[in-house]
């Protein structure tokens, strides 16, 4: 769970034990089960692609997960312009409206990409690693 950013215990604590209304994940794989447990009942687990390369279980069938909504978008979206537009609209709306808020651990300039990768592999990081470029 640490490698994807937000642990279940931490998320539940922040939300007063209710869980998160929205959880966004672009990695997928086995950690999806822990992410699902961090979602509030009737919350949304949004899976965008599956960069882990590992099988992703379906959390709806695990007895420890709350009733949740899942939106799953995979590589097939690129072949279907309508699905791609819907997925992009969902993500854009969530980001603009504030229901999807990326958590940033650290910013690194492009010149420090090696340090950014080292930070990404660190088990104590919390959130996304962002590499910035000058305009």
PDB file of C-alpha atoms in Angstrom:
ATOM      1  CA  UNK A   1       0.000   0.000   0.000  1.00  0.00           C
ATOM      2  CA  UNK A   2       2.815   2.383   0.764  1.00  0.00           C
ATOM      3  CA  UNK A   3       4.021   2.231  -2.818  1.00  0.00           C
ATOM      4  CA  UNK A   4       0.784   3.696  -4.160  1.00  0.00           C
ATOM      5  CA  UNK A   5       0.578   6.609  -1.767  1.00  0.00           C
ATOM      6  CA  UNK A   6      -2.276   6.364   0.727  1.00  0.00           C
ATOM      7  CA  UNK A   7      -2.645   3.604   3.312  1.00  0.00           C
ATOM      8  CA  UNK A   8      -6.041   2.422   4.448  1.00  0.00           C
ATOM      9  CA  UNK A   9      -5.439   3.299   8.110  1.00  0.00           C
ATOM     10  CA  UNK A  10      -4.309   6.801   7.230  1.00  0.00           C
ATOM     11  CA  UNK A  11      -7.250   7.386   4.878  1.00  0.00           C
ATOM     12  CA  UNK A  12      -9.772   6.164   7.422  1.00  0.00           C
ATOM     13  CA  UNK A  13      -8.200   8.390  10.113  1.00  0.00           C
ATOM     14  CA  UNK A  14      -8.365  11.487   7.885  1.00  0.00           C
ATOM     15  CA  UNK A  15     -12.005  10.881   7.109  1.00  0.00           C
ATOM     16  CA  UNK A  16     -13.118  10.250  10.683  1.00  0.00           C
ATOM     17  CA  UNK A  17     -13.376   6.508  10.007  1.00  0.00           C
ATOM     18  CA  UNK A  18     -15.764   6.875   7.068  1.00  0.00           C
ATOM     19  CA  UNK A  19     -13.274   6.314   4.241  1.00  0.00           C
ATOM     20  CA  UNK A  20     -12.678   8.351   1.115  1.00  0.00           C
ATOM     21  CA  UNK A  21     -15.474   9.376  -1.224  1.00  0.00           C
ATOM     22  CA  UNK A  22     -13.098   8.960  -4.210  1.00  0.00           C
ATOM     23  CA  UNK A  23      -9.903   6.959  -4.620  1.00  0.00           C
ATOM     24  CA  UNK A  24      -7.934   7.332  -7.875  1.00  0.00           C
ATOM     25  CA  UNK A  25      -5.331   4.747  -8.903  1.00  0.00           C
ATOM     26  CA  UNK A  26      -3.271   4.434 -12.086  1.00  0.00           C
ATOM     27  CA  UNK A  27      -1.244   1.424 -10.914  1.00  0.00           C
ATOM     28  CA  UNK A  28      -3.825  -1.337 -10.198  1.00  0.00           C
ATOM     29  CA  UNK A  29      -2.566  -4.826  -9.370  1.00  0.00           C
ATOM     30  CA  UNK A  30      -2.961  -6.542  -5.977  1.00  0.00           C
ATOM     31  CA  UNK A  31      -2.881  -3.227  -4.034  1.00  0.00           C
ATOM     32  CA  UNK A  32      -6.376  -2.462  -5.373  1.00  0.00           C
ATOM     33  CA  UNK A  33      -7.809  -4.527  -2.521  1.00  0.00           C
ATOM     34  CA  UNK A  34      -6.265  -2.181   0.067  1.00  0.00           C
ATOM     35  CA  UNK A  35      -7.404   0.861  -1.894  1.00  0.00           C
ATOM     36  CA  UNK A  36     -10.955  -0.523  -1.994  1.00  0.00           C
ATOM     37  CA  UNK A  37     -10.923  -0.877   1.786  1.00  0.00           C
ATOM     38  CA  UNK A  38     -10.072   2.846   2.038  1.00  0.00           C
ATOM     39  CA  UNK A  39     -13.214   3.811   0.083  1.00  0.00           C
ATOM     40  CA  UNK A  40     -16.294   4.896   2.011  1.00  0.00           C
ATOM     41  CA  UNK A  41     -19.496   2.914   1.568  1.00  0.00           C
ATOM     42  CA  UNK A  42     -20.980   4.035  -1.758  1.00  0.00           C
ATOM     43  CA  UNK A  43     -17.702   5.804  -2.589  1.00  0.00           C
ATOM     44  CA  UNK A  44     -15.885   5.470  -5.929  1.00  0.00           C
ATOM     45  CA  UNK A  45     -12.721   3.591  -6.781  1.00  0.00           C
ATOM     46  CA  UNK A  46     -11.442   4.977 -10.090  1.00  0.00           C
ATOM     47  CA  UNK A  47      -8.867   2.784 -11.870  1.00  0.00           C
ATOM     48  CA  UNK A  48      -7.115   4.509 -14.760  1.00  0.00           C
ATOM     49  CA  UNK A  49      -5.021   2.068 -16.777  1.00  0.00           C
ATOM     50  CA  UNK A  50      -3.046  -0.689 -15.039  1.00  0.00           C
ATOM     51  CA  UNK A  51       0.615   0.196 -14.900  1.00  0.00           C
ATOM     52  CA  UNK A  52       1.602  -2.506 -12.384  1.00  0.00           C
ATOM     53  CA  UNK A  53       1.509  -5.235 -15.027  1.00  0.00           C
ATOM     54  CA  UNK A  54       0.105  -7.591 -12.360  1.00  0.00           C
ATOM     55  CA  UNK A  55      -3.346  -9.187 -12.199  1.00  0.00           C
ATOM     56  CA  UNK A  56      -5.902  -6.926 -10.524  1.00  0.00           C
ATOM     57  CA  UNK A  57      -8.486  -8.596  -8.259  1.00  0.00           C
ATOM     58  CA  UNK A  58     -12.081  -7.417  -8.210  1.00  0.00           C
ATOM     59  CA  UNK A  59     -12.609  -5.864  -4.768  1.00  0.00           C
ATOM     60  CA  UNK A  60     -16.378  -6.173  -4.889  1.00  0.00           C
ATOM     61  CA  UNK A  61     -16.127  -9.872  -4.074  1.00  0.00           C
ATOM     62  CA  UNK A  62     -13.918  -9.524  -1.008  1.00  0.00           C
ATOM     63  CA  UNK A  63     -15.929  -9.596   2.216  1.00  0.00           C
ATOM     64  CA  UNK A  64     -13.806  -6.867   3.829  1.00  0.00           C
ATOM     65  CA  UNK A  65     -14.602  -4.155   1.273  1.00  0.00           C
ATOM     66  CA  UNK A  66     -17.484  -1.667   1.499  1.00  0.00           C
ATOM     67  CA  UNK A  67     -20.190  -1.333  -1.138  1.00  0.00           C
ATOM     68  CA  UNK A  68     -18.423   0.804  -3.723  1.00  0.00           C
ATOM     69  CA  UNK A  69     -18.686   2.087  -7.261  1.00  0.00           C
ATOM     70  CA  UNK A  70     -15.861   1.283  -9.643  1.00  0.00           C
ATOM     71  CA  UNK A  71     -14.870   3.065 -12.817  1.00  0.00           C
ATOM     72  CA  UNK A  72     -12.250   1.148 -14.774  1.00  0.00           C
ATOM     73  CA  UNK A  73     -10.521   2.509 -17.854  1.00  0.00           C
ATOM     74  CA  UNK A  74      -7.874   0.534 -19.660  1.00  0.00           C
ATOM     75  CA  UNK A  75      -5.808   0.629 -22.846  1.00  0.00           C
ATOM     76  CA  UNK A  76      -8.914  -0.236 -24.882  1.00  0.00           C
ATOM     77  CA  UNK A  77     -10.176   3.298 -24.233  1.00  0.00           C
ATOM     78  CA  UNK A  78      -7.694   4.607 -26.773  1.00  0.00           C
ATOM     79  CA  UNK A  79      -9.417   2.624 -29.499  1.00  0.00           C
ATOM     80  CA  UNK A  80     -12.881   3.921 -28.627  1.00  0.00           C
ATOM     81  CA  UNK A  81     -13.019   7.734 -28.874  1.00  0.00           C
ATOM     82  CA  UNK A  82     -16.356   7.932 -27.004  1.00  0.00           C
ATOM     83  CA  UNK A  83     -15.049   5.963 -23.997  1.00  0.00           C
ATOM     84  CA  UNK A  84     -11.843   7.992 -23.992  1.00  0.00           C
ATOM     85  CA  UNK A  85     -13.819  11.259 -23.956  1.00  0.00           C
ATOM     86  CA  UNK A  86     -16.045   9.975 -21.111  1.00  0.00           C
ATOM     87  CA  UNK A  87     -13.026   8.842 -19.087  1.00  0.00           C
ATOM     88  CA  UNK A  88     -11.215  12.138 -19.661  1.00  0.00           C
ATOM     89  CA  UNK A  89     -14.368  14.095 -18.745  1.00  0.00           C
ATOM     90  CA  UNK A  90     -14.777  12.086 -15.516  1.00  0.00           C
ATOM     91  CA  UNK A  91     -11.147  12.657 -14.485  1.00  0.00           C
ATOM     92  CA  UNK A  92     -11.160  16.325 -15.533  1.00  0.00           C
ATOM     93  CA  UNK A  93     -14.418  17.006 -13.713  1.00  0.00           C
ATOM     94  CA  UNK A  94     -13.110  15.362 -10.556  1.00  0.00           C
ATOM     95  CA  UNK A  95      -9.851  17.293 -10.668  1.00  0.00           C
ATOM     96  CA  UNK A  96     -11.516  20.647 -11.394  1.00  0.00           C
ATOM     97  CA  UNK A  97     -14.315  20.102  -8.902  1.00  0.00           C
ATOM     98  CA  UNK A  98     -11.961  18.983  -6.173  1.00  0.00           C
ATOM     99  CA  UNK A  99     -13.371  15.477  -5.661  1.00  0.00           C
ATOM    100  CA  UNK A 100     -10.116  14.049  -7.070  1.00  0.00           C
ATOM    101  CA  UNK A 101      -7.133  15.692  -5.404  1.00  0.00           C
ATOM    102  CA  UNK A 102      -3.686  14.302  -6.162  1.00  0.00           C
ATOM    103  CA  UNK A 103      -1.418  14.201  -3.144  1.00  0.00           C
ATOM    104  CA  UNK A 104       2.078  15.414  -4.040  1.00  0.00           C
ATOM    105  CA  UNK A 105       4.976  14.068  -2.014  1.00  0.00           C
ATOM    106  CA  UNK A 106       7.751  16.112  -3.632  1.00  0.00           C
ATOM    107  CA  UNK A 107       8.630  18.158  -6.702  1.00  0.00           C
ATOM    108  CA  UNK A 108      11.940  17.574  -8.504  1.00  0.00           C
ATOM    109  CA  UNK A 109      13.402  19.581 -11.388  1.00  0.00           C
ATOM    110  CA  UNK A 110      14.107  17.542 -14.528  1.00  0.00           C
ATOM    111  CA  UNK A 111      17.821  17.640 -13.724  1.00  0.00           C
ATOM    112  CA  UNK A 112      17.124  15.646 -10.531  1.00  0.00           C
ATOM    113  CA  UNK A 113      15.286  12.762 -12.212  1.00  0.00           C
ATOM    114  CA  UNK A 114      17.626  10.221 -10.603  1.00  0.00           C
ATOM    115  CA  UNK A 115      16.728  11.560  -7.144  1.00  0.00           C
ATOM    116  CA  UNK A 116      13.046  11.501  -8.105  1.00  0.00           C
ATOM    117  CA  UNK A 117      13.313   7.796  -8.964  1.00  0.00           C
ATOM    118  CA  UNK A 118      15.137   7.119  -5.709  1.00  0.00           C
ATOM    119  CA  UNK A 119      12.376   8.899  -3.807  1.00  0.00           C
ATOM    120  CA  UNK A 120       9.738   6.928  -5.700  1.00  0.00           C
ATOM    121  CA  UNK A 121      11.305   3.672  -4.484  1.00  0.00           C
ATOM    122  CA  UNK A 122      11.387   4.912  -0.879  1.00  0.00           C
ATOM    123  CA  UNK A 123       8.854   3.193   1.367  1.00  0.00           C
ATOM    124  CA  UNK A 124       8.266   6.357   3.398  1.00  0.00           C
ATOM    125  CA  UNK A 125       7.011   8.497   0.553  1.00  0.00           C
ATOM    126  CA  UNK A 126       3.417   9.636   0.661  1.00  0.00           C
ATOM    127  CA  UNK A 127       1.796  10.775  -2.565  1.00  0.00           C
ATOM    128  CA  UNK A 128       2.978  11.396  -6.082  1.00  0.00           C
ATOM    129  CA  UNK A 129       6.463  12.311  -7.200  1.00  0.00           C
ATOM    130  CA  UNK A 130       6.386  15.175  -9.730  1.00  0.00           C
ATOM    131  CA  UNK A 131       9.206  16.017 -12.132  1.00  0.00           C
ATOM    132  CA  UNK A 132       8.995  19.627 -13.325  1.00  0.00           C
ATOM    133  CA  UNK A 133      10.357  21.196 -16.488  1.00  0.00           C
ATOM    134  CA  UNK A 134      11.148  24.843 -17.164  1.00  0.00           C
ATOM    135  CA  UNK A 135       8.906  26.532 -19.697  1.00  0.00           C
TER     136      UNK A 135
END
